[in-house]
């Protein structure tokens, strides 16, 4: 549960939780929540990987 809460915080601060009406953004948001250590610690840009 804590893992997902941290994932939500990281995804929100890195701009992955905006415009959820576009399917690609939903995928990016969910990926950012699940893969938050990559986003937070290794600066992986999921916008470039998924888009």
Short mmCIF file of N, CA, C and O in Angstrom, two decimals:
data_model
loop_
_atom_site.label_atom_id
_atom_site.label_comp_id
_atom_site.label_asym_id
_atom_site.label_seq_id
_atom_site.Cartn_x
_atom_site.Cartn_y
_atom_site.Cartn_z
N UNK A 1 0.83 -1.19 0.00
CA UNK A 1 0.00 0.00 0.00
C UNK A 1 0.87 1.25 0.00
O UNK A 1 0.59 2.19 -0.74
N UNK A 2 1.91 1.25 0.81
CA UNK A 2 2.82 2.40 0.87
C UNK A 2 3.53 2.59 -0.46
O UNK A 2 3.72 3.71 -0.92
N UNK A 3 3.87 1.47 -1.10
CA UNK A 3 4.53 1.51 -2.40
C UNK A 3 3.66 2.27 -3.42
O UNK A 3 4.17 3.11 -4.17
N UNK A 4 2.37 1.99 -3.43
CA UNK A 4 1.46 2.66 -4.37
C UNK A 4 1.25 4.13 -4.02
O UNK A 4 1.14 4.97 -4.92
N UNK A 5 1.21 4.45 -2.74
CA UNK A 5 1.07 5.85 -2.33
C UNK A 5 2.29 6.66 -2.77
O UNK A 5 2.16 7.76 -3.31
N UNK A 6 3.46 6.10 -2.56
CA UNK A 6 4.68 6.77 -3.02
C UNK A 6 4.66 6.90 -4.54
O UNK A 6 5.05 7.93 -5.09
N UNK A 7 4.20 5.85 -5.22
CA UNK A 7 4.08 5.90 -6.67
C UNK A 7 3.16 7.01 -7.14
O UNK A 7 3.45 7.70 -8.12
N UNK A 8 2.05 7.19 -6.46
CA UNK A 8 1.13 8.28 -6.80
C UNK A 8 1.80 9.64 -6.61
O UNK A 8 1.64 10.54 -7.44
N UNK A 9 2.53 9.80 -5.53
CA UNK A 9 3.22 11.07 -5.27
C UNK A 9 4.28 11.35 -6.33
O UNK A 9 4.37 12.47 -6.85
N UNK A 10 5.08 10.35 -6.65
CA UNK A 10 6.13 10.53 -7.65
C UNK A 10 5.52 10.82 -9.02
O UNK A 10 5.95 11.73 -9.73
N UNK A 11 4.50 10.04 -9.40
CA UNK A 11 3.86 10.25 -10.70
C UNK A 11 3.23 11.64 -10.78
O UNK A 11 3.29 12.30 -11.81
N UNK A 12 2.63 12.08 -9.69
CA UNK A 12 2.02 13.40 -9.68
C UNK A 12 3.03 14.53 -9.80
O UNK A 12 2.81 15.51 -10.51
N UNK A 13 4.15 14.39 -9.12
CA UNK A 13 5.16 15.45 -9.16
C UNK A 13 5.94 15.48 -10.47
O UNK A 13 6.53 16.50 -10.80
N UNK A 14 5.94 14.38 -11.21
CA UNK A 14 6.66 14.33 -12.48
C UNK A 14 5.74 14.51 -13.69
O UNK A 14 6.15 14.32 -14.82
N UNK A 15 4.48 14.87 -13.46
CA UNK A 15 3.57 15.22 -14.54
C UNK A 15 2.93 14.05 -15.27
O UNK A 15 2.54 14.19 -16.43
N UNK A 16 2.82 12.90 -14.63
CA UNK A 16 2.21 11.74 -15.28
C UNK A 16 0.72 11.60 -14.98
O UNK A 16 0.07 10.73 -15.55
N UNK A 17 0.18 12.41 -14.12
CA UNK A 17 -1.23 12.29 -13.74
C UNK A 17 -2.07 13.44 -14.29
O UNK A 17 -2.91 13.99 -13.61
N UNK A 18 -1.85 13.78 -15.54
CA UNK A 18 -2.63 14.83 -16.19
C UNK A 18 -3.31 14.27 -17.43
O UNK A 18 -2.80 13.34 -18.06
N UNK A 19 -4.43 14.81 -17.79
CA UNK A 19 -5.17 14.46 -19.02
C UNK A 19 -5.38 12.95 -19.16
O UNK A 19 -4.94 12.33 -20.10
N UNK A 20 -6.10 12.38 -18.20
CA UNK A 20 -6.36 10.93 -18.22
C UNK A 20 -7.42 10.54 -19.24
O UNK A 20 -7.82 9.39 -19.31
N UNK A 21 -7.88 11.47 -20.06
CA UNK A 21 -8.85 11.14 -21.09
C UNK A 21 -8.17 10.65 -22.37
O UNK A 21 -8.82 10.26 -23.31
N UNK A 22 -6.86 10.67 -22.42
CA UNK A 22 -6.09 10.19 -23.57
C UNK A 22 -5.48 8.84 -23.18
O UNK A 22 -4.78 8.75 -22.16
N UNK A 23 -5.72 7.78 -23.96
CA UNK A 23 -5.26 6.44 -23.58
C UNK A 23 -3.75 6.35 -23.30
O UNK A 23 -3.33 5.67 -22.38
N UNK A 24 -2.95 7.04 -24.06
CA UNK A 24 -1.49 7.01 -23.83
C UNK A 24 -1.12 7.58 -22.48
O UNK A 24 -0.21 7.10 -21.81
N UNK A 25 -1.82 8.61 -22.05
CA UNK A 25 -1.55 9.22 -20.75
C UNK A 25 -1.95 8.30 -19.61
O UNK A 25 -1.30 8.29 -18.56
N UNK A 26 -3.01 7.54 -19.79
CA UNK A 26 -3.43 6.58 -18.78
C UNK A 26 -2.34 5.52 -18.61
O UNK A 26 -1.95 5.17 -17.49
N UNK A 27 -1.82 5.03 -19.72
CA UNK A 27 -0.75 4.03 -19.68
C UNK A 27 0.50 4.60 -19.02
O UNK A 27 1.13 3.94 -18.19
N UNK A 28 0.87 5.81 -19.36
CA UNK A 28 2.02 6.46 -18.74
C UNK A 28 1.82 6.63 -17.24
O UNK A 28 2.74 6.40 -16.46
N UNK A 29 0.63 7.06 -16.85
CA UNK A 29 0.34 7.27 -15.43
C UNK A 29 0.43 5.98 -14.64
O UNK A 29 1.04 5.93 -13.57
N UNK A 30 -0.17 4.93 -15.15
CA UNK A 30 -0.12 3.64 -14.46
C UNK A 30 1.30 3.09 -14.40
O UNK A 30 1.74 2.56 -13.38
N UNK A 31 2.03 3.23 -15.49
CA UNK A 31 3.42 2.78 -15.51
C UNK A 31 4.26 3.57 -14.52
O UNK A 31 5.11 3.01 -13.83
N UNK A 32 4.03 4.87 -14.43
CA UNK A 32 4.79 5.71 -13.50
C UNK A 32 4.49 5.34 -12.05
O UNK A 32 5.39 5.37 -11.21
N UNK A 33 3.24 4.99 -11.76
CA UNK A 33 2.89 4.59 -10.40
C UNK A 33 3.57 3.28 -10.03
O UNK A 33 4.11 3.13 -8.94
N UNK A 34 3.59 2.33 -10.96
CA UNK A 34 4.17 1.02 -10.68
C UNK A 34 5.70 1.07 -10.71
O UNK A 34 6.38 0.45 -9.90
N UNK A 35 6.25 1.83 -11.64
CA UNK A 35 7.71 1.89 -11.82
C UNK A 35 8.32 3.14 -11.20
O UNK A 35 9.33 3.63 -11.68
N UNK A 36 7.74 3.63 -10.13
CA UNK A 36 8.20 4.89 -9.55
C UNK A 36 9.67 4.89 -9.15
O UNK A 36 10.31 5.94 -9.24
N UNK A 37 10.29 3.78 -8.72
CA UNK A 37 11.72 3.88 -8.40
C UNK A 37 12.57 4.27 -9.61
O UNK A 37 13.54 5.02 -9.48
N UNK A 38 12.20 3.80 -10.79
CA UNK A 38 12.93 4.18 -11.99
C UNK A 38 12.77 5.67 -12.29
O UNK A 38 13.72 6.34 -12.68
N UNK A 39 11.56 6.16 -12.10
CA UNK A 39 11.28 7.58 -12.36
C UNK A 39 11.98 8.46 -11.34
O UNK A 39 12.60 9.46 -11.68
N UNK A 40 11.90 8.09 -10.07
CA UNK A 40 12.44 8.93 -9.00
C UNK A 40 13.96 8.86 -8.88
O UNK A 40 14.62 9.88 -8.72
N UNK A 41 14.50 7.67 -8.95
CA UNK A 41 15.93 7.50 -8.65
C UNK A 41 16.82 7.50 -9.88
O UNK A 41 17.99 7.87 -9.82
N UNK A 42 16.30 7.06 -11.03
CA UNK A 42 17.13 6.93 -12.22
C UNK A 42 16.71 7.88 -13.34
O UNK A 42 17.23 7.80 -14.45
N UNK A 43 15.75 8.75 -13.07
CA UNK A 43 15.29 9.78 -14.01
C UNK A 43 14.86 9.20 -15.36
O UNK A 43 15.12 9.79 -16.40
N UNK A 44 14.20 8.05 -15.34
CA UNK A 44 13.67 7.47 -16.56
C UNK A 44 12.47 8.29 -17.01
O UNK A 44 11.58 8.58 -16.22
N UNK A 45 12.45 8.69 -18.28
CA UNK A 45 11.36 9.48 -18.82
C UNK A 45 10.38 8.57 -19.54
O UNK A 45 10.61 8.15 -20.68
N UNK A 46 9.29 8.24 -18.87
CA UNK A 46 8.29 7.35 -19.47
C UNK A 46 7.54 8.02 -20.60
O UNK A 46 6.97 7.34 -21.45
N UNK A 47 7.54 9.35 -20.64
CA UNK A 47 6.89 10.06 -21.76
C UNK A 47 7.57 9.66 -23.07
O UNK A 47 6.91 9.41 -24.07
N UNK A 48 8.88 9.60 -23.07
CA UNK A 48 9.62 9.26 -24.29
C UNK A 48 9.55 7.77 -24.59
O UNK A 48 9.53 7.38 -25.76
N UNK A 49 9.50 6.93 -23.57
CA UNK A 49 9.48 5.49 -23.80
C UNK A 49 8.13 4.99 -24.32
O UNK A 49 8.08 4.10 -25.16
N UNK A 50 7.04 5.55 -23.82
CA UNK A 50 5.70 5.06 -24.16
C UNK A 50 5.14 5.76 -25.39
O UNK A 50 4.46 5.15 -26.19
N UNK A 51 5.45 7.02 -25.56
CA UNK A 51 4.88 7.80 -26.68
C UNK A 51 5.42 7.43 -28.01
O UNK A 51 5.90 6.64 -28.51
#
